[in-house]
Short mmCIF file of C-alpha atoms and ligand atoms in Angstrom, two decimals:
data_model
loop_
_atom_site.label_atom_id
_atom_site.label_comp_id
_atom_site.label_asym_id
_atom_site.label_seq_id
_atom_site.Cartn_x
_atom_site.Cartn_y
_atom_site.Cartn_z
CA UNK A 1457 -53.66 -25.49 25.58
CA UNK A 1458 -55.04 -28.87 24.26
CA UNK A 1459 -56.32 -29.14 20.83
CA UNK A 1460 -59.67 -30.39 22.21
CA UNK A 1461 -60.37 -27.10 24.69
CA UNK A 1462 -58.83 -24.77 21.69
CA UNK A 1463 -61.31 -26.10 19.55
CA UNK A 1464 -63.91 -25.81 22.34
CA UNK A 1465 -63.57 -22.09 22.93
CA UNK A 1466 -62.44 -21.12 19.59
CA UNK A 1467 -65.83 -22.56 18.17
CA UNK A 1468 -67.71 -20.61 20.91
CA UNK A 1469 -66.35 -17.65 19.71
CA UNK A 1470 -67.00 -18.37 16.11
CA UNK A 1471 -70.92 -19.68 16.84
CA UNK A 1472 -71.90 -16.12 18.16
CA UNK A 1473 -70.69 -15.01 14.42
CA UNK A 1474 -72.43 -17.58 13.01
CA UNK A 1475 -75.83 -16.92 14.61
CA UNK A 1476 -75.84 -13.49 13.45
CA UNK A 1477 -74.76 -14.00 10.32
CA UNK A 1478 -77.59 -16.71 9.61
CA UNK A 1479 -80.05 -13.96 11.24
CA UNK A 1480 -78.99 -11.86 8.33
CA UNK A 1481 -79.38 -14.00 5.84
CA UNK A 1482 -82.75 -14.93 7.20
CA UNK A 1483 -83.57 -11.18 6.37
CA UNK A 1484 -83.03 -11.87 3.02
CA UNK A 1485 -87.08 -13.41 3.28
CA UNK A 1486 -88.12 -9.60 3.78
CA UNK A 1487 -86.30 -8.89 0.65
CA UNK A 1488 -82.58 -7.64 -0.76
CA UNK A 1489 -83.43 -4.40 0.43
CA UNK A 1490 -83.98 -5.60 3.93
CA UNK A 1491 -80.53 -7.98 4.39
CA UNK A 1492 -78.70 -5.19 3.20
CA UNK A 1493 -80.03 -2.94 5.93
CA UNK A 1494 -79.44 -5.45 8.16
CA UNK A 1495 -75.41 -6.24 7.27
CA UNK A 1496 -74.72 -2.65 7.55
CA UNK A 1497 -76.09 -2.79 11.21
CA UNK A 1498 -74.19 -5.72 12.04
CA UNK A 1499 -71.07 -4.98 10.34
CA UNK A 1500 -69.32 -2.87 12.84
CA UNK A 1501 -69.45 -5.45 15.35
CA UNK A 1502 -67.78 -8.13 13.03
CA UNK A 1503 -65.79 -6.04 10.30
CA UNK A 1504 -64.00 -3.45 12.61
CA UNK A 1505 -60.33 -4.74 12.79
CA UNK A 1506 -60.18 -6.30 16.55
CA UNK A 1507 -63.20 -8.27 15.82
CA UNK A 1508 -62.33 -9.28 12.42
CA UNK A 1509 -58.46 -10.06 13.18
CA UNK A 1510 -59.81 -12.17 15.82
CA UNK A 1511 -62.91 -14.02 13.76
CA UNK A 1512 -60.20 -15.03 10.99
CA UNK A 1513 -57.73 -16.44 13.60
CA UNK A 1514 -60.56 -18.23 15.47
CA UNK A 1515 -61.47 -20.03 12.25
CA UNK A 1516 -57.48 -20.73 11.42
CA UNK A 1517 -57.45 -22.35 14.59
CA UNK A 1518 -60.73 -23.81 14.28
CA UNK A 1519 -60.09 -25.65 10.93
CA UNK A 1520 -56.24 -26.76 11.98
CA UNK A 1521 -57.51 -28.36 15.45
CA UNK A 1522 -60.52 -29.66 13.86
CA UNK A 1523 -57.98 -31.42 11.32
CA UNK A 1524 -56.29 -32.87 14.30
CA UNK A 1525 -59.09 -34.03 15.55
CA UNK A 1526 -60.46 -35.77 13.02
CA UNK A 1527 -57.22 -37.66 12.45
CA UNK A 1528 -57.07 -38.72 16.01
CA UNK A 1529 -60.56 -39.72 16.19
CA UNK A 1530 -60.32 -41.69 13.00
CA UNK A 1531 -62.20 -44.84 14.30
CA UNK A 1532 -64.30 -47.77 13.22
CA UNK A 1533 -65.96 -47.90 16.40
CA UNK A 1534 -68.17 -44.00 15.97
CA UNK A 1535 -70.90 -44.23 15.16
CA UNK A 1536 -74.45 -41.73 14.81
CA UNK A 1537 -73.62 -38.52 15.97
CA UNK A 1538 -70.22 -39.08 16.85
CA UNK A 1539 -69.53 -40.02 12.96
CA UNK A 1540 -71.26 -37.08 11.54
CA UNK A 1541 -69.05 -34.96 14.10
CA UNK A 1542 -66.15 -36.16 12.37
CA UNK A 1543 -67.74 -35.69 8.44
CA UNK A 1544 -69.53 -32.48 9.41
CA UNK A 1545 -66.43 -30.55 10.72
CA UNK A 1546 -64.29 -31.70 7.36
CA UNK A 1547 -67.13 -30.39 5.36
CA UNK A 1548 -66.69 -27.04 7.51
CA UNK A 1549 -62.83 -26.55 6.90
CA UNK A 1550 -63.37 -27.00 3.17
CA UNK A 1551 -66.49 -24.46 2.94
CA UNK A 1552 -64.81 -22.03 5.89
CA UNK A 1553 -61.55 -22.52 3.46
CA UNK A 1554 -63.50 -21.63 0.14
CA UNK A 1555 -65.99 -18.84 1.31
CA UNK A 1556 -63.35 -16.58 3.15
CA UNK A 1557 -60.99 -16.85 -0.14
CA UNK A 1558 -64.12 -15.75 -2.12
CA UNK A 1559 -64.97 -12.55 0.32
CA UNK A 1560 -61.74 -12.17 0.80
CA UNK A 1561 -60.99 -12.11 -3.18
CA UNK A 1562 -64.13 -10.36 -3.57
CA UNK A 1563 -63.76 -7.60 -1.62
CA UNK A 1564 -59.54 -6.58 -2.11
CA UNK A 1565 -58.99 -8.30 -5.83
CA UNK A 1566 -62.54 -7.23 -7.47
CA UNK A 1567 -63.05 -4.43 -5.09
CA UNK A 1568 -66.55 -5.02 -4.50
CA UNK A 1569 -68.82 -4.53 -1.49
CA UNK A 1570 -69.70 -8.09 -0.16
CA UNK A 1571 -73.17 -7.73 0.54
CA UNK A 1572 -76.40 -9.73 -0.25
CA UNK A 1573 -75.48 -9.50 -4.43
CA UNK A 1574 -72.16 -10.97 -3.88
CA UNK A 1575 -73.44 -13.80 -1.64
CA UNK A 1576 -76.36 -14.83 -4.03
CA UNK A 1577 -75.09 -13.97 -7.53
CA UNK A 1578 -73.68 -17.51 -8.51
CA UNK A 1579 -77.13 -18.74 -5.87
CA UNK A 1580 -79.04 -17.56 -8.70
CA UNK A 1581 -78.07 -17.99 -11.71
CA UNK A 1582 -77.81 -21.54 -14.23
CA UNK A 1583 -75.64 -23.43 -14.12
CA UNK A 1584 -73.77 -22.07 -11.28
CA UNK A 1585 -76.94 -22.73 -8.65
CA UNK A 1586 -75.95 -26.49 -9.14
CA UNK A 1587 -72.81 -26.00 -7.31
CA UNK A 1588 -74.22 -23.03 -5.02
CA UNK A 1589 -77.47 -24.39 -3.78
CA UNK A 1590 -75.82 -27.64 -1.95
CA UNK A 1591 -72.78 -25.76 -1.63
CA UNK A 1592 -74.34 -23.12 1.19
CA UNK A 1593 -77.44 -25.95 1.57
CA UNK A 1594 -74.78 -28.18 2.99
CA UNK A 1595 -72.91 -25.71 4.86
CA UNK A 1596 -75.42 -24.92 7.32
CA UNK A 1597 -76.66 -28.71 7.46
CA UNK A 1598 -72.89 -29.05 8.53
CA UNK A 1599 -73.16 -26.22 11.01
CA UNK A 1600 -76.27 -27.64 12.71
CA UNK A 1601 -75.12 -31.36 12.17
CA UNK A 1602 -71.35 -30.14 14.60
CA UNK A 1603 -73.48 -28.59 16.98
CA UNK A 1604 -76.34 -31.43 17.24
CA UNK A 1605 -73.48 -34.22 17.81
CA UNK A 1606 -71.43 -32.23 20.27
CA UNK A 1607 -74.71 -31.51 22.59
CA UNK A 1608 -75.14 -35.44 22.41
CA UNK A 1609 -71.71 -36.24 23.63
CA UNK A 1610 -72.13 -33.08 26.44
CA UNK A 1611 -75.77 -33.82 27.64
CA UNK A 1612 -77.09 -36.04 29.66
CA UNK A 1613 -80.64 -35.55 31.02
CA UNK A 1614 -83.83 -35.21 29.14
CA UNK A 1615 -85.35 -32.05 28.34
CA UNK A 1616 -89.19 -31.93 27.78
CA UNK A 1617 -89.24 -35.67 28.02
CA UNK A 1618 -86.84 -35.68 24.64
CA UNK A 1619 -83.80 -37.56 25.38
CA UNK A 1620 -80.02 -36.29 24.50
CA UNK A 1621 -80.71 -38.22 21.23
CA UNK A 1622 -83.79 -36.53 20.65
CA UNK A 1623 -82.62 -33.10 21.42
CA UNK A 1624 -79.60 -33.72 19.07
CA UNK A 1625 -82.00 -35.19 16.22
CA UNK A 1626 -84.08 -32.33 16.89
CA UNK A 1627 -81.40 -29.67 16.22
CA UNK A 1628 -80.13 -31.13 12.88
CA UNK A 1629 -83.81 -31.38 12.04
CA UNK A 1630 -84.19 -27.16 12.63
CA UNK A 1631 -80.81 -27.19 10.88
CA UNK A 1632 -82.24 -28.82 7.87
CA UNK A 1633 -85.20 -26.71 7.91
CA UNK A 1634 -83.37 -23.71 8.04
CA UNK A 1635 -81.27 -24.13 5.08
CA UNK A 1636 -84.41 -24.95 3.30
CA UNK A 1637 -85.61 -21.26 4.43
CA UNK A 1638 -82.49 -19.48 3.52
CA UNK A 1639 -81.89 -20.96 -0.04
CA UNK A 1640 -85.86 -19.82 -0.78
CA UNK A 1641 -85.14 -16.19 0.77
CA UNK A 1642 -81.87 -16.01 -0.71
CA UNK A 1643 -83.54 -17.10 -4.36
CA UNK A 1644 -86.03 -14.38 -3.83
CA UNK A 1645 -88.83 -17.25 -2.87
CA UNK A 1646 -87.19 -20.01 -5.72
CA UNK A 1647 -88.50 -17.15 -8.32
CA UNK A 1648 -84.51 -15.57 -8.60
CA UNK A 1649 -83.11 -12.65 -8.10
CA UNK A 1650 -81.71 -9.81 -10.75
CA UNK A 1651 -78.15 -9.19 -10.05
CA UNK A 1652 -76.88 -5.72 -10.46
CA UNK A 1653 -74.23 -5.12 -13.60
CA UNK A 1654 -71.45 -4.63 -11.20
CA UNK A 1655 -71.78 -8.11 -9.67
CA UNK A 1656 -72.38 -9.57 -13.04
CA UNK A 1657 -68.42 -10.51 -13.28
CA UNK A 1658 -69.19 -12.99 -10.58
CA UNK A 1659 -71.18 -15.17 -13.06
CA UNK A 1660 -69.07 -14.67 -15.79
CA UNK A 1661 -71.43 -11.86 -17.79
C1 HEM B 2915 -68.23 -23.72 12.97
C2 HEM B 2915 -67.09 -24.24 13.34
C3 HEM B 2915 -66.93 -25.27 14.43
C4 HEM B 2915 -67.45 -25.31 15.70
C5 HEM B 2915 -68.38 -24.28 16.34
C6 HEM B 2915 -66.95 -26.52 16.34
C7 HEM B 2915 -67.22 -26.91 17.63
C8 HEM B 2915 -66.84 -28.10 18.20
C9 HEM B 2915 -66.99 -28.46 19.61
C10 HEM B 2915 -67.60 -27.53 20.68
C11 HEM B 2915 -66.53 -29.72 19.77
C12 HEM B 2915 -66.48 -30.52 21.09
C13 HEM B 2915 -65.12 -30.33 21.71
C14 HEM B 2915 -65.14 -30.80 23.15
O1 HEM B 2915 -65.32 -32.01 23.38
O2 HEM B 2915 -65.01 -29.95 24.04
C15 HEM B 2915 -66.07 -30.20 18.48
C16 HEM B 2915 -65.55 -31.44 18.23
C17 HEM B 2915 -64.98 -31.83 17.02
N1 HEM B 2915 -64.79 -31.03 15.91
FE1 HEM B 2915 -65.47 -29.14 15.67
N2 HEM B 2915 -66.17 -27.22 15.44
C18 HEM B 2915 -66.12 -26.49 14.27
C19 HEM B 2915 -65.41 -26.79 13.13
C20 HEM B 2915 -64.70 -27.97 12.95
C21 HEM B 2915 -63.87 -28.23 11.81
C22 HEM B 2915 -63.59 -27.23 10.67
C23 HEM B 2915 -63.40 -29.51 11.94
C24 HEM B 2915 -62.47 -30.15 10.94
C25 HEM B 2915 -62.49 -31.40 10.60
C26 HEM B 2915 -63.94 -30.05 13.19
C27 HEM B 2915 -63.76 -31.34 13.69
C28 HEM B 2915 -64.15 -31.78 14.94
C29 HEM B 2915 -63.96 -33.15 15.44
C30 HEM B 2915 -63.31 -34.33 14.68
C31 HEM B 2915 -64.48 -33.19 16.74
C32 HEM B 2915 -64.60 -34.44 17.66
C33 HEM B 2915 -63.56 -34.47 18.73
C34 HEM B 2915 -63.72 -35.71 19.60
O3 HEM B 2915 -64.63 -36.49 19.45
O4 HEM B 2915 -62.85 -35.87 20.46
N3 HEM B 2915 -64.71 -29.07 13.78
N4 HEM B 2915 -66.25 -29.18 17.55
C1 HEM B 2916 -76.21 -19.47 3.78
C2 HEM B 2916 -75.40 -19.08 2.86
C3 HEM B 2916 -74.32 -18.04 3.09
C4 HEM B 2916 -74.14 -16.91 2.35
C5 HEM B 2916 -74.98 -16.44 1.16
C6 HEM B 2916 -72.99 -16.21 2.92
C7 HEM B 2916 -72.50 -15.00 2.44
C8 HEM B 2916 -71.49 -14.26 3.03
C9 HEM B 2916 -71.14 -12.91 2.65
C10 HEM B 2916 -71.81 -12.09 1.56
C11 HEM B 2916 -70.09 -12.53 3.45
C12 HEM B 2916 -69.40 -11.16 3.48
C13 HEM B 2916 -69.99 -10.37 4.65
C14 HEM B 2916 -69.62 -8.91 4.67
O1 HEM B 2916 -68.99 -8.40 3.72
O2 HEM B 2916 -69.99 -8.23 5.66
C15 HEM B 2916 -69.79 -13.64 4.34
C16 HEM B 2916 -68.79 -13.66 5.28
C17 HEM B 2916 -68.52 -14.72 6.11
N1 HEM B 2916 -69.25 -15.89 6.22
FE1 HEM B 2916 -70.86 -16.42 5.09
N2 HEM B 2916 -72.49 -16.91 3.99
C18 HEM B 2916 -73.27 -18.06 4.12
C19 HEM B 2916 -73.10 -19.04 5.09
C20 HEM B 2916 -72.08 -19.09 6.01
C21 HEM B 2916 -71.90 -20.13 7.00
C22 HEM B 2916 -72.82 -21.35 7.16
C23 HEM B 2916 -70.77 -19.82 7.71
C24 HEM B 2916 -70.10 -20.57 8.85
C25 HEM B 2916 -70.33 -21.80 9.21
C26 HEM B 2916 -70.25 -18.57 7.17
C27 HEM B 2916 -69.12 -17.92 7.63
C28 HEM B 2916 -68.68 -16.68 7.20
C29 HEM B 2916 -67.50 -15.98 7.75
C30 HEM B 2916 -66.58 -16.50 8.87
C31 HEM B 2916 -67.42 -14.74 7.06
C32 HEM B 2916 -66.32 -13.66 7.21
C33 HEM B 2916 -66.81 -12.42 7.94
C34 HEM B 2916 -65.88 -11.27 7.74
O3 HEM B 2916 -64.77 -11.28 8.28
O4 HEM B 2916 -66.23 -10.34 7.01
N3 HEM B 2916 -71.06 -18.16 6.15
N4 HEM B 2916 -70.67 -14.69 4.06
#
């Protein structure tokens, strides 16, 4: 199959993950208790071994295709969306690179449960938070950004009298937005949150 249409379907795949995941962490504005609940519900769709085998590869293949696409796309004439395509998709491989070695490290080397605690301990706590906060801030900018830029190369009619340009603009703008929500639910409303002794080892305590 060609990179491009690997990529295409592979990403599919991996945005229905994505959604859901952000839904939980969403939860996290109802409180810890609340994003817990909801993990548990979710995680037997994504954590049972078929779907889990098959989320890891999808991102393997995601980040190696998106490698060779950004190398073959590498340009002077993109520009706009098309650039951030390129920028937002690197910034994806690192962070997808990063985050599963931490779950992955947190959950068979430290034996921990990888729930809300483990997601926001370094989130909330000095001076890690300066590495954490644009860390998953920029993460789902990147997300949105991907998505924005490929549904301006894709469409091509307006929608609610908002041009292709205008819908992509206005999907990086709810992408912005929405990491704004998630780091204040996942800081407990910017006030912090009190992680548990067990996850203390996270941030060095
Ligand atoms: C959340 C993960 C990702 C999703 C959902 C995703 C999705 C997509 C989609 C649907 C396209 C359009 C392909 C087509 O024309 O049919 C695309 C293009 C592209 N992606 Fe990704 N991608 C992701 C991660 C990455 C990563 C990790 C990279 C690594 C650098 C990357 C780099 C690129 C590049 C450079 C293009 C432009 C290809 C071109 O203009 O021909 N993507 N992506
Ligand atoms: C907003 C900040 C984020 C936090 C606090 C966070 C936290 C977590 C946590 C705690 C887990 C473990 C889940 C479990 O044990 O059930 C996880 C898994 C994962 N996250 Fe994130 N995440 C964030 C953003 C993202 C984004 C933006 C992406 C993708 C673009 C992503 C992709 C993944 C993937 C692929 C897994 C592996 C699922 C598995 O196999 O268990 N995360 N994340």
């Amino acid at each position: 199959m060609p990179t491009k249409k690997l990529h295409h379907f592979s990403g599919l795949f991996i945005t229905l993950f994505v959604a859901l995941h952000l839904f939980n962490h969403l939860c996290s504005l109802w409180g810890a208790e609340r994003h817990i609940e909801v993990m548990q519900t979710l995680r037997p769709f994504y954590r049972n071994v078929f779907a889990e085998v098959l989320l890891l590869s999808a991102v393997a293949v995601q980040v190696i295709s998106g490698i060779r696409l950004f190398r073959a796309t590498r340009t002077p004439r993109r520009k706009g969306f098309a650039r951030l395509q390129r920028w937002s998709g690197l910034y994806l491989a690192m962070f997808f690179l990063i985050h599963l070695s931490a779950v992955m490290a947190g959950r068979y080397v430290l034996n921990l449960d990888t729930n809300f605690y483990f997601g926001v301990a370094g989130l909330n706590t000095f001076p890690f938070n300066l590495f954490f906060v644009p860390y998953y801030g920029l993460a789902v900018v990147a997300f949105f950004a991907h998505v924005a830029a490929v549904h301006s190369m894709k469409m091509k009619s307006a929608v609610l009298g908002l041009t292709p340009d205008a819908q992509a603009k206005t999907i990086l703008f709810i992408g912005i937005l929405m990491s704004i929500v998630l780091v204040y639910g996942l800081t407990n409303g910017f006030q912090g949150v009190v992680i548990p002794e067990s996850y203390k080892v996270l941030i060095g305590r």
